[in-house]
Amino acid sequence: MKFNLCFLFCFTVGFPGGGHSLFGQWEGLEAAAISDWESVAVGRPLKREAFVPEGGAEGSSAPTVVYLLNLAAPRVGRESDAAIVGAFLEEGYQVIAIDYEGSPESRQPFINADILKVREEVLFGSYDSPRPIDQTALFIVPSGHRVRRDVLYDTGGLKRGLDIIYPTNPAYPAGALLEFSCDNAERMGNYSMVAIRDSLLEGAATEGHAVAMADHPWAFGYAGIDPMPDSARRAKAAVRALRAVGPQLGLSGDIVTMGFSRGSGVALMTATTFETDQFDAFYANQGVDASIQGAVIFAGRFSYTDLLPEDEDMGTYVSYWGPIEQNYATYEAHSALSYLQSAPAHPFFLSINSGEEADAQNQMQVLRSRLTELGATFTYLPDMDGAGHKLPIDADIVTAFGAFLGDSLWPDPGQILERMRYRLGALPEMRLESEEAVPPGSYAIQEYDPESGWLTPREIIPNGDGILKFAVQQNHLYRVLPWER
């Protein structure tokens, strides 16, 4: 999508001010003393300040936001830190702000190690905070983001919902990563997050995406078999709930689903049932689009008709469904892969740890074979650290995961450039810079010559704040385009 921009000194002179208030100097907010924190990503201690809400019993646990300031990735949310932190306090959150001082390592894949370190220290009681931290309500939130909790996708007796971390007043509409929790008791349960090394969700938020954790369709106490058709119905309802609330939050409507362990088959259901509407007219937000733009699938069960004979859970399946020979249709109905009959438009990102047991390895192979057979687009990167039933922390895999999300969720550059506004730099520099951040990637600046028309475009890349800057000449005509190699 092309768009002409005429730069004829009709812009505000001077460069914009800083992105947010100085750390620890937010008007009207009183900080509590707190120790520095040793960052794995940066390799040195980082300054912290804590803000405690009014009320709450002395010594009682508090829902907590660990708020990450001055990250290396562009700050997509444009609301001030003071306003965001003040709102968190009004909502009853304890806020612990960490200043990363713009360190280049303060983004994926490096910052994932810090996300895990925070969660581990909170779990084992060694994370310094004014009030004890509620292990079911710990949110690691990048600067410019807020939290929306308890967005329900099943408003009936089970009350299933999701929590969303999203950039507020975003520079451009943000896409969302929707993870299905593998914890049937608490959607953001810290024990489960630490046990499986889950840093991917909040790590994705540091890159400017919205992220959401959805309740597993079934609550704690069930036998581990996700009942059909209700599991697929609730999975689709979770997608619809996120898309329905999106316009209120400034989201684009693009959604990538993700699942691991008990959540993997549920996430896969959202990606394989696009050719049938049998699961759509149930639970909240009926009529809202339940399509997705990508799926990230880790170890789990995808096809109950392709189990190994020695599968460790075979006895459970037989006790519930009977022998497969006489009950093949039941096994098939519970299999996410049985609904995939043609190649979907959305791509897949697949990974499994080399230490996973044979049952899980077999299921991932079955999934890969099916996608290959149909000609579906997918990326497969096994995690070779041998840790077992864990999510990846390998830098190469996390980087590839981030690139997959960017391709699936960042908006089309043309849509951003179409409404972009620019400021003129102070003379004699004669440089223009965008007022807002743009999604990562390459862009082109092209000058118009009255005799020969548009000249050859040259590539420009946004800086660390997501700002485009380029030199201009007085009374010349320019346009900014998506870069086409």
PDB file of C-alpha atoms in Angstrom, residues 39 55 122 145 157 175-176 189 220 233 276 293 297 307 338 371 399 410 475:
ATOM      1  CA  SER A  39      19.709  -9.149  36.275  1.00  0.00           C
ATOM      2  CA  GLY A  55      -5.455  -0.827  52.242  1.00  0.00           C
ATOM      3  CA  VAL A 122       8.856 -15.190  44.030  1.00  0.00           C
ATOM      4  CA  HIS A 145       1.294  -1.930  29.007  1.00  0.00           C
ATOM      5  CA  GLY A 157     -21.216 -22.247  36.042  1.00  0.00           C
ATOM      6  CA  GLY A 175      -1.780  -8.248  17.633  1.00  0.00           C
ATOM      7  CA  ALA A 176      -2.189 -10.736  20.481  1.00  0.00           C
ATOM      8  CA  GLY A 189      -0.292 -19.936  38.635  1.00  0.00           C
ATOM      9  CA  PHE A 220      -8.790 -28.775  38.386  1.00  0.00           C
ATOM     10  CA  ARG A 233     -16.234 -25.055  21.980  1.00  0.00           C
ATOM     11  CA  THR A 276     -16.257 -26.613  10.440  1.00  0.00           C
ATOM     12  CA  GLN A 293      -3.469 -15.967  12.274  1.00  0.00           C
ATOM     13  CA  ILE A 297       2.368 -25.792  19.461  1.00  0.00           C
ATOM     14  CA  LEU A 307      -0.869 -43.492  19.906  1.00  0.00           C
ATOM     15  CA  SER A 338      -8.700 -35.286  12.813  1.00  0.00           C
ATOM     16  CA  LEU A 371       1.208 -30.716   8.109  1.00  0.00           C
ATOM     17  CA  THR A 399      14.485 -15.515  18.561  1.00  0.00           C
ATOM     18  CA  TRP A 410       2.727  -6.910  13.377  1.00  0.00           C
ATOM     19  CA  ASN A 475      10.597  22.056  -0.931  1.00  0.00           C
TER      20      ASN A 475
END
